[in-house]
């Protein structure tokens, strides 16, 4: 409950009685095996950036194949060796490129890179904690993630090549080691990598939830937490509940591959050989995979939405519109995301009644998503907007979320989805609403909290160049793909020359590929800006954006423990911007109401009768003084 008292010197759970950061740290303990959440956030971020660059490189390779399927590029043979003999990518390797690109982007960049970075950076800083509940477990979560990345990338250096069954790894290609070259050792490495990744996610998620529930500073109740923390909290819960299902599916898949079971296999013929497997069903894998896979969509997008809430409010200089509605919409998305997985499976022969149930829940989940969109627009409306690079990327997220979300209504309808399923319409939809939106949210967070991570400012002009090139190219890459899908062009095809009706889209593919190349080149501006600014950027002030949240009360120079003395007490919610009667357009959470009497409002006190009485007495005195001054005139 809010209070109007000025000071409170009580320690919080004894955290402030310990000395922090005074022990001598070696290079290994500070930068490699660090247990400081801020350093671990940087490790997640830089690893995520490296994996994103690799994934973008893979996408450029298969886009070249799609744009010019009949041309030879000697450079490809020099780069890829036997996978591109004669300068043309082999069909098997094309599928492997698509598979690993999707896997890296969904799991390693948009899940670990996004949640791992900002959960680690922001949770302790924004709730007023010295560190995570278990710093050691936090360190382990990063090293399991890095191990997963190394195992996944090692599959490019084995004779049979990486896994190739699409990023969803559908049986029977994933269940039969002899099906295609990419079903062999590369597939095994994919499965092992994903088990390590899930272990990392679970360790991180348990840590995040424990920290938020148990380690908030004095005064920081759940309704004073920034929306970023709510989003990261609910994302962690989603991961804890859904990722184990993927591990269960992977274990059964390993049994099918190595021990002769038939969980996913039945009536299989390879060449002329009839396999002994019977009784299984590849649909079982789809149920297990998509039970994770649809919550995974929100594990990806919710942190980006939370980041955008903070960035938009700070840079619009307005309170976030509908704070409670935003939280309830996040909770609604979290709950509903567990009961919509079947919309990925409308074409599997599902009973129409069951398909109708999944269709209804899918359309219902659009409601909390729409609430968030309207709240962003209302926050921007008539705001005193500062167009920082972070703000532009946050607005870009809203744009992609709207345009990509609208096409989701088509795919959520079973009768329409049957026609659009496995076409480029699906590729266009999820690359806009999940891929582009989440990447833009991640970039908004990087530009906004870069001063807190590295103590320096990024170059704003390079940030603007990066935004506009990336924003325009993202639409040029993914928007035209909707029309290919409406014409029935299937996804994952190696070339568009095999069917006459697809050949008219060749010129569109050339446009899309050139846009992808320009988008990739635009990231060079970001990479230069990011790494150059770490060492040569302008030194950051303590609170460069004039924000209200607790992380900006910590020193610019990092120390393990975040605050050199007592952890600040929280008195108010994090969105007191442009408050009538206030002397400045922002009031940090650490300012007591007794210091802002002229701007206090009745709802600030949440029904605290004593605070309301003190405020009323002050207001009455002010009114009397004004009346007396008027009388003396």
XYZ file of C-alpha atoms in Angstrom:
633
model
C 0.000 0.000 0.000
C 1.308 3.455 -0.820
C 2.465 5.796 1.891
C 3.196 9.498 2.075
C 6.043 9.201 4.600
C 9.317 10.772 3.557
C 11.981 8.292 4.579
C 12.269 4.650 5.531
C 15.643 3.374 6.663
C 14.683 -0.260 7.177
C 16.830 -2.822 5.391
C 15.078 -5.179 3.003
C 15.474 -8.841 3.951
C 18.991 -8.214 5.110
C 20.332 -7.775 1.562
C 21.846 -4.411 2.402
C 23.867 -5.707 5.348
C 26.307 -7.535 3.120
C 29.286 -5.989 1.420
C 29.333 -6.441 -2.338
C 32.005 -6.268 -4.993
C 34.990 -5.899 -2.620
C 36.625 -9.252 -3.369
C 39.348 -9.315 -6.006
C 38.032 -10.590 -9.345
C 40.192 -12.247 -11.981
C 39.566 -12.003 -15.725
C 37.912 -15.431 -15.650
C 35.576 -14.678 -12.738
C 34.629 -11.233 -14.075
C 34.201 -11.834 -17.806
C 33.977 -15.583 -18.430
C 32.526 -17.428 -15.442
C 30.807 -14.352 -14.063
C 27.955 -14.644 -11.574
C 27.001 -10.962 -11.909
C 23.647 -10.744 -13.662
C 24.748 -7.684 -15.669
C 27.753 -9.474 -17.169
C 25.660 -12.577 -17.869
C 23.169 -10.328 -19.713
C 26.022 -9.072 -21.919
C 27.149 -12.670 -22.563
C 23.633 -13.638 -23.667
C 23.364 -10.533 -25.853
C 26.692 -10.871 -27.642
C 26.195 -14.615 -28.176
C 22.690 -13.879 -29.507
C 24.089 -11.240 -31.891
C 26.705 -13.700 -33.218
C 24.028 -16.375 -33.766
C 21.756 -13.819 -35.475
C 24.554 -12.917 -37.897
C 25.045 -16.623 -38.703
C 21.278 -17.136 -39.202
C 21.070 -14.103 -41.479
C 24.011 -15.428 -43.510
C 22.210 -18.765 -43.946
C 19.049 -16.963 -45.082
C 21.013 -14.996 -47.703
C 22.403 -18.297 -49.060
C 18.996 -19.890 -49.570
C 17.492 -16.635 -50.874
C 20.196 -16.615 -53.580
C 19.091 -20.130 -54.527
C 15.432 -19.064 -54.725
C 16.129 -15.927 -56.764
C 18.542 -17.478 -59.287
C 17.914 -21.262 -59.231
C 19.500 -21.881 -62.651
C 22.662 -19.831 -62.180
C 26.009 -20.976 -60.855
C 27.996 -18.948 -58.322
C 31.600 -20.201 -58.031
C 31.877 -18.324 -54.728
C 29.291 -20.687 -53.236
C 31.464 -23.707 -54.050
C 34.470 -21.993 -52.485
C 32.406 -21.249 -49.379
C 30.383 -24.443 -49.002
C 32.536 -27.070 -50.738
C 30.731 -30.285 -51.615
C 27.366 -28.808 -50.589
C 27.496 -26.445 -53.569
C 29.399 -28.331 -56.285
C 29.380 -26.396 -59.537
C 28.335 -23.254 -57.683
C 24.761 -24.411 -57.018
C 23.438 -25.372 -53.588
C 22.298 -29.007 -53.371
C 18.625 -29.640 -52.509
C 19.526 -31.547 -49.312
C 21.717 -28.710 -48.102
C 19.060 -26.136 -49.006
C 16.669 -27.847 -46.575
C 19.443 -27.920 -43.955
C 19.977 -24.165 -44.373
C 16.258 -23.513 -43.853
C 16.208 -25.841 -40.823
C 19.184 -24.352 -38.995
C 18.192 -20.761 -39.861
C 14.767 -21.279 -38.290
C 16.157 -23.109 -35.257
C 18.771 -20.429 -34.529
C 16.348 -17.538 -34.916
C 13.471 -19.003 -32.895
C 15.412 -20.579 -30.051
C 18.893 -19.069 -29.857
C 18.208 -15.454 -30.875
C 14.558 -14.672 -30.104
C 14.302 -16.838 -26.975
C 17.734 -16.991 -25.317
C 19.122 -13.808 -26.881
C 16.032 -11.741 -26.021
C 14.818 -13.197 -22.712
C 18.295 -14.146 -21.498
C 19.630 -10.644 -22.070
C 16.826 -8.519 -20.690
C 15.640 -10.847 -17.913
C 19.185 -10.899 -16.568
C 19.785 -7.204 -16.998
C 16.453 -5.789 -15.852
C 14.887 -8.087 -13.264
C 17.299 -7.356 -10.375
C 17.746 -3.702 -11.393
C 14.057 -2.873 -11.837
C 12.737 -4.684 -8.745
C 15.571 -3.543 -6.462
C 17.579 -6.730 -5.897
C 21.324 -7.200 -5.499
C 21.394 -10.084 -7.988
C 19.411 -13.115 -9.064
C 18.105 -15.582 -6.481
C 20.863 -18.010 -7.563
C 23.812 -16.348 -9.333
C 25.512 -19.728 -9.817
C 22.439 -21.218 -11.529
C 22.331 -18.063 -13.632
C 25.901 -18.626 -14.787
C 25.100 -22.253 -15.595
C 22.106 -21.223 -17.702
C 24.400 -19.173 -19.954
C 26.973 -21.936 -20.322
C 24.306 -24.506 -21.212
C 23.029 -22.047 -23.825
C 26.512 -21.559 -25.267
C 27.014 -25.353 -25.297
C 23.760 -25.733 -27.244
C 24.978 -23.153 -29.801
C 28.343 -24.894 -30.239
C 26.740 -28.331 -30.684
C 24.250 -26.966 -33.226
C 26.954 -25.224 -35.283
C 29.271 -28.262 -35.132
C 26.787 -30.113 -37.339
C 28.046 -28.043 -40.305
C 31.414 -29.786 -40.011
C 30.316 -33.421 -40.184
C 30.199 -35.462 -43.371
C 26.413 -35.836 -43.631
C 25.736 -32.192 -42.771
C 23.256 -30.507 -40.422
C 19.730 -31.616 -39.562
C 17.295 -31.087 -42.424
C 13.622 -31.599 -41.706
C 12.509 -28.002 -41.216
C 12.880 -26.267 -37.833
C 9.865 -28.255 -36.569
C 11.803 -31.539 -37.156
C 8.744 -33.517 -38.217
C 8.956 -37.322 -38.376
C 9.568 -39.478 -40.306
C 12.582 -37.468 -41.582
C 13.729 -36.881 -38.006
C 12.867 -40.365 -36.732
C 14.626 -42.443 -39.419
C 18.423 -41.902 -39.423
C 18.643 -43.377 -42.938
C 15.868 -41.274 -44.539
C 18.099 -38.499 -45.986
C 21.650 -37.304 -45.207
C 20.270 -34.657 -42.841
C 18.484 -37.336 -40.811
C 21.749 -38.835 -39.569
C 24.319 -37.484 -37.117
C 23.284 -33.895 -37.820
C 19.792 -34.665 -36.528
C 21.238 -36.285 -33.399
C 23.310 -33.166 -32.748
C 20.175 -31.037 -33.213
C 18.338 -33.074 -30.580
C 21.232 -32.958 -28.096
C 21.595 -29.223 -28.679
C 17.913 -28.642 -27.944
C 18.076 -30.626 -24.688
C 20.965 -28.384 -23.550
C 19.000 -25.322 -24.634
C 15.902 -26.388 -22.695
C 18.040 -27.056 -19.601
C 19.396 -23.510 -19.942
C 15.901 -22.054 -20.326
C 14.562 -23.917 -17.296
C 17.454 -22.833 -15.074
C 16.978 -19.254 -16.191
C 13.192 -19.332 -15.861
C 13.199 -20.752 -12.329
C 15.732 -18.087 -11.347
C 13.683 -15.245 -12.860
C 10.435 -16.309 -11.194
C 12.113 -16.858 -7.797
C 13.833 -13.475 -7.954
C 10.671 -11.536 -8.866
C 8.525 -13.245 -6.223
C 11.010 -13.136 -3.348
C 13.529 -10.327 -3.784
C 11.609 -7.116 -4.523
C 12.772 -4.071 -2.585
C 10.677 -2.373 0.119
C 7.547 -0.832 -1.386
C 7.810 -2.715 -4.697
C 4.526 -4.605 -4.765
C 3.327 -6.382 -7.893
C 1.306 -3.350 -9.041
C 4.359 -1.097 -8.942
C 6.458 -3.333 -11.197
C 7.270 -2.041 -14.692
C 5.510 -3.828 -17.548
C 8.892 -5.179 -18.663
C 9.097 -7.175 -15.423
C 5.532 -8.450 -15.793
C 6.294 -9.572 -19.355
C 9.554 -11.294 -18.361
C 7.869 -12.914 -15.335
C 5.021 -14.406 -17.372
C 7.438 -15.428 -20.145
C 9.490 -17.374 -17.604
C 6.349 -19.146 -16.352
C 5.442 -20.061 -19.946
C 8.906 -21.539 -20.500
C 8.897 -23.530 -17.256
C 5.533 -25.104 -18.106
C 6.014 -25.747 -21.839
C 9.690 -26.540 -22.513
C 9.669 -29.879 -20.620
C 7.069 -31.115 -23.129
C 9.612 -30.646 -25.930
C 12.175 -32.648 -23.966
C 9.632 -35.452 -23.556
C 9.037 -35.422 -27.311
C 12.780 -35.411 -28.007
C 13.350 -38.393 -25.693
C 10.689 -40.403 -27.541
C 12.267 -39.341 -30.846
C 15.677 -40.568 -29.671
C 14.045 -43.882 -28.713
C 12.603 -44.195 -32.229
C 15.950 -43.332 -33.807
C 18.175 -45.536 -31.665
C 16.175 -48.241 -29.881
C 13.649 -49.478 -32.445
C 10.501 -48.077 -30.839
C 7.578 -46.764 -32.882
C 6.173 -43.713 -31.115
C 6.144 -41.661 -34.330
C 6.525 -44.337 -37.021
C 4.156 -46.699 -38.795
C 3.993 -48.337 -42.251
C 7.209 -46.771 -43.526
C 8.891 -47.798 -46.794
C 12.426 -46.625 -47.673
C 13.172 -47.372 -51.316
C 11.904 -50.936 -51.597
C 12.497 -51.861 -47.964
C 9.460 -52.116 -45.698
C 10.379 -50.946 -42.200
C 9.126 -53.017 -39.249
C 7.690 -49.986 -37.405
C 3.947 -49.950 -36.822
C 1.453 -48.419 -34.420
C 3.025 -44.982 -34.084
C 1.962 -41.649 -35.544
C 3.916 -38.561 -36.615
C 0.878 -36.551 -35.437
C 1.935 -37.354 -31.847
C 5.147 -35.417 -32.438
C 3.127 -32.495 -33.780
C 1.005 -32.433 -30.616
C 4.060 -32.496 -28.366
C 6.043 -30.028 -30.459
C 3.268 -27.475 -30.874
C 2.241 -27.705 -27.228
C 5.605 -26.030 -26.736
C 5.622 -24.345 -30.142
C 2.684 -22.033 -29.626
C 3.641 -20.845 -26.131
C 7.071 -20.393 -27.733
C 5.569 -17.757 -30.031
C 4.623 -15.755 -26.923
C 7.888 -16.590 -25.140
C 9.426 -14.756 -28.092
C 7.035 -11.807 -28.424
C 6.036 -11.000 -24.808
C 9.482 -9.740 -23.678
C 9.573 -7.553 -26.807
C 6.109 -6.184 -25.955
C 7.219 -5.467 -22.386
C 10.339 -3.667 -23.601
C 8.260 -1.596 -26.013
C 5.848 -0.621 -23.224
C 8.737 0.896 -21.281
C 10.420 2.535 -24.266
C 7.177 4.030 -25.632
C 6.116 5.468 -22.266
C 9.545 6.980 -21.546
C 9.883 8.555 -24.985
C 6.253 9.681 -25.321
C 6.666 11.367 -21.889
C 3.261 9.969 -20.932
C 2.033 7.354 -18.467
C 1.442 4.036 -20.191
C -2.225 3.901 -21.152
C -4.199 1.214 -19.297
C -1.458 -0.207 -17.045
C -3.766 -2.767 -15.425
C -5.331 -3.680 -18.775
C -1.836 -4.314 -20.160
C -1.047 -6.678 -17.295
C -4.351 -8.546 -17.598
C -3.808 -8.872 -21.354
C -0.367 -10.405 -20.718
C -1.926 -12.850 -18.245
C -4.686 -13.632 -20.771
C -2.117 -14.334 -23.494
C -0.177 -16.579 -21.091
C -3.225 -18.689 -20.220
C -4.723 -18.858 -23.715
C -1.405 -19.749 -25.381
C -1.649 -23.239 -23.858
C -4.963 -24.068 -25.541
C -4.411 -22.970 -29.140
C -1.642 -25.311 -30.329
C -4.002 -27.314 -32.549
C -4.358 -24.473 -35.076
C -0.969 -25.570 -36.425
C -2.545 -28.932 -37.250
C -5.813 -28.150 -39.062
C -4.640 -30.169 -42.101
C -3.781 -33.346 -40.155
C -7.278 -34.818 -40.451
C -8.392 -33.346 -37.143
C -12.063 -33.821 -36.202
C -13.883 -30.659 -37.388
C -15.438 -30.199 -33.931
C -11.988 -30.182 -32.302
C -10.747 -27.908 -35.071
C -13.605 -25.538 -34.260
C -12.548 -25.420 -30.599
C -8.975 -24.522 -31.558
C -10.252 -21.986 -34.059
C -12.362 -20.217 -31.393
C -9.522 -20.078 -28.846
C -7.156 -18.833 -31.553
C -9.486 -15.978 -32.442
C -10.054 -15.190 -28.746
C -6.302 -14.771 -28.154
C -6.432 -11.898 -30.646
C -8.393 -9.899 -28.038
C -5.610 -9.407 -25.437
C -3.176 -8.834 -28.311
C -5.463 -6.093 -29.652
C -5.705 -4.566 -26.154
C -1.928 -4.154 -26.123
C -1.916 -2.624 -29.599
C -4.606 -0.051 -28.766
C -2.849 0.803 -25.502
C 0.393 1.510 -27.373
C -1.446 3.743 -29.835
C -3.244 5.557 -27.004
C 0.074 6.116 -25.208
C 1.568 7.607 -28.369
C -1.510 9.780 -29.014
C -0.676 13.437 -28.318
C 2.510 12.478 -26.518
C 5.563 14.723 -26.418
C 7.406 12.134 -28.485
C 11.195 11.910 -28.623
C 12.185 9.913 -31.695
C 15.254 8.173 -30.316
C 16.455 5.046 -32.170
C 14.904 2.947 -29.377
C 11.555 4.707 -29.834
C 11.616 4.156 -33.601
C 12.262 0.434 -33.155
C 9.455 0.208 -30.566
C 7.036 1.918 -32.976
C 8.312 -0.447 -35.685
C 7.349 -3.371 -33.426
C 3.802 -2.000 -33.148
C 3.632 -1.715 -36.956
C 4.754 -5.318 -37.513
C 2.531 -6.582 -34.706
C -0.520 -5.016 -36.364
C 0.226 -6.004 -39.977
C 1.377 -9.522 -39.069
C -1.422 -10.001 -36.551
C -4.120 -9.214 -39.111
C -2.934 -12.075 -41.338
C -3.119 -14.342 -38.292
C -6.911 -13.998 -38.435
C -6.806 -15.738 -41.842
C -4.660 -18.605 -40.546
C -6.699 -18.977 -37.365
C -9.771 -19.811 -39.468
C -9.681 -23.544 -40.175
C -11.387 -23.380 -43.570
C -8.982 -20.694 -44.825
C -5.928 -22.275 -43.217
C -6.449 -25.535 -45.116
C -5.781 -23.583 -48.315
C -2.982 -21.389 -46.973
C -1.184 -23.959 -44.825
C 2.434 -24.676 -45.817
C 2.432 -21.824 -48.331
C 4.487 -18.651 -48.254
C 1.506 -16.915 -46.589
C 2.475 -18.681 -43.339
C 6.125 -17.661 -43.792
C 5.087 -14.033 -44.317
C 2.743 -14.058 -41.308
C 5.101 -15.372 -38.667
C 8.128 -13.490 -39.962
C 6.210 -10.235 -39.486
C 4.292 -10.856 -36.278
C 6.925 -12.913 -34.468
C 10.260 -12.559 -36.238
C 10.396 -8.893 -37.258
C 8.348 -7.598 -34.316
C 10.447 -9.460 -31.745
C 13.727 -8.441 -33.387
C 12.592 -4.798 -33.384
C 11.631 -5.098 -29.717
C 15.032 -6.573 -28.951
C 16.799 -3.772 -30.843
C 14.656 -1.161 -29.037
C 15.860 -2.661 -25.764
C 19.492 -2.673 -26.877
C 19.418 1.005 -27.880
C 17.479 1.998 -24.722
C 19.499 0.099 -22.095
C 22.892 0.225 -23.828
C 24.018 3.047 -21.483
C 23.128 0.855 -18.507
C 24.921 -2.189 -19.955
C 28.121 -0.518 -21.119
C 28.176 2.960 -19.568
C 28.368 4.599 -22.990
C 25.972 5.970 -25.603
C 25.449 4.556 -29.077
C 25.632 6.864 -32.098
C 22.079 8.110 -32.777
C 22.652 8.890 -36.483
C 23.845 5.348 -37.161
C 20.810 4.173 -35.161
C 18.461 6.095 -37.458
C 20.192 4.685 -40.557
C 19.923 1.186 -39.093
C 16.215 1.612 -38.330
C 15.032 2.976 -41.653
C 16.973 0.526 -43.807
C 15.905 -2.449 -41.670
C 12.260 -1.346 -41.412
C 11.815 -0.751 -45.147
C 13.679 -3.911 -46.152
C 11.772 -6.090 -43.676
C 8.494 -5.103 -45.321
C 9.990 -5.547 -48.794
C 11.146 -9.051 -47.858
C 8.055 -10.385 -46.098
C 5.014 -8.474 -47.359
C 5.228 -9.744 -50.993
C 5.343 -13.329 -49.715
C 1.668 -13.053 -48.728
C 0.745 -12.895 -52.414
C 2.837 -15.964 -53.247
C 0.964 -17.824 -50.527
C -2.436 -16.693 -51.778
C -1.449 -18.105 -55.177
C -0.613 -21.451 -53.550
C 3.201 -21.311 -53.773
C 4.465 -23.888 -51.221
C 7.191 -23.115 -48.698
C 10.520 -24.983 -48.408
C 10.669 -25.693 -52.157
C 14.191 -25.630 -53.542
C 13.327 -23.929 -56.836
C 10.338 -22.140 -58.391
C 11.094 -23.505 -61.862
C 9.450 -26.918 -61.423
C 5.835 -25.763 -61.849
C 4.596 -23.337 -64.448
C 2.231 -21.424 -62.134
C 5.162 -20.626 -59.792
C 7.440 -19.205 -62.474
C 5.642 -15.860 -62.611
C 6.861 -15.201 -59.062
C 10.551 -15.410 -60.002
C 10.874 -11.625 -60.351
C 9.305 -11.155 -56.904
C 11.878 -13.555 -55.504
C 14.658 -11.469 -57.015
C 13.198 -8.335 -55.364
C 12.873 -10.115 -52.024
C 16.453 -11.405 -52.208
C 17.917 -7.986 -52.975
C 15.897 -6.502 -50.094
C 17.281 -9.239 -47.818
C 20.834 -8.418 -48.926
C 20.321 -4.696 -48.206
C 18.783 -5.575 -44.818
C 21.853 -7.692 -44.036
C 24.161 -4.823 -45.011
C 22.140 -2.489 -42.750
C 23.112 -4.652 -39.801
C 26.743 -3.719 -40.446
C 25.843 -0.192 -39.270
C 24.403 -1.669 -36.083
C 27.347 -4.009 -35.464
C 29.864 -1.188 -35.943
C 27.810 1.110 -33.712
C 27.433 -1.569 -31.024
C 31.035 -2.736 -30.739
C 32.711 0.626 -31.456
C 30.580 2.381 -28.820
C 31.596 -0.131 -26.132
C 35.123 1.335 -26.265
C 34.794 4.762 -27.924
C 31.208 5.865 -27.385
C 30.320 9.024 -25.506
C 30.193 8.350 -21.750
C 26.624 7.967 -20.525
C 25.056 10.073 -17.764
C 23.320 8.195 -14.968
C 19.803 8.685 -16.355
C 20.129 9.660 -20.038
C 16.435 9.171 -20.913
C 15.019 10.781 -17.715
C 13.201 7.556 -16.839
C 11.487 6.647 -13.568
C 12.495 3.026 -13.033
C 15.008 1.839 -10.445
C 17.816 0.752 -12.795
C 18.649 4.408 -13.493
C 19.367 5.036 -9.791
C 22.419 2.741 -9.886
C 25.895 4.140 -10.652
C 27.103 4.214 -14.252
C 30.185 2.240 -13.192
C 29.049 -1.324 -12.515
C 29.514 -2.968 -9.151
C 28.415 -6.438 -8.147
C 25.429 -5.691 -5.946
C 24.113 -2.804 -8.071
C 23.704 -0.155 -5.315
C 26.715 0.950 -3.232
C 24.621 1.485 -0.091
C 21.053 0.797 0.866
C 18.672 -0.354 -1.858
C 16.199 2.474 -2.578
C 12.616 2.218 -1.330
C 9.822 2.394 -3.906
C 6.831 4.667 -3.329
C 4.987 4.894 -6.650
C 4.322 3.162 -9.967
C 6.922 3.543 -12.749
C 4.963 5.732 -15.187
C 4.587 9.139 -13.507
C 5.431 11.169 -16.616
C 4.139 14.693 -17.390
C 2.068 14.746 -14.212
C 0.005 17.953 -13.754
C 1.455 20.081 -10.973
C 4.888 18.432 -11.016
C 8.006 20.564 -11.413
C 9.542 18.133 -13.948
C 7.984 15.784 -16.504
C 9.194 12.650 -14.710
C 9.029 11.509 -11.069
C 11.254 8.501 -10.226
C 9.761 5.624 -8.245
C 12.052 6.462 -5.328
C 10.533 9.933 -4.703
C 8.087 9.860 -1.730
C 4.666 11.403 -2.194
C 5.509 13.884 0.564
C 7.956 15.527 -1.855
C 5.399 15.907 -4.659
C 2.371 17.271 -2.825
C 1.433 19.601 -5.688
C 1.082 16.732 -8.166
C -0.380 13.972 -5.996
C -3.740 12.544 -7.019
C -6.245 10.544 -4.928
C -5.651 7.315 -6.841
C -1.918 7.515 -6.010
C -2.611 6.317 -2.471
C -4.564 3.160 -3.323
C -7.087 3.792 -0.523
C -4.501 4.608 2.204
C -6.689 6.704 4.524
C -3.782 8.295 6.420
C -2.059 9.382 3.207
C -5.317 10.748 1.830
C -5.868 12.718 5.064
C -2.389 14.274 4.938
C -2.819 15.150 1.259
C -6.252 16.685 1.913
C -4.891 18.820 4.758
C -2.086 20.041 2.490
C -4.534 20.787 -0.353
C -6.808 22.682 2.040
C -3.885 24.771 3.295
C -2.805 25.537 -0.273
C -6.350 26.528 -1.227
C -6.612 28.766 1.852
C -3.268 30.417 1.049
C -4.347 31.090 -2.540
C -7.659 32.527 -1.341
C -5.861 34.763 1.157
C -3.466 35.993 -1.518
C -6.376 36.804 -3.814
C -8.146 38.666 -0.963
C -5.034 40.750 -0.187
C -4.851 41.930 -3.797
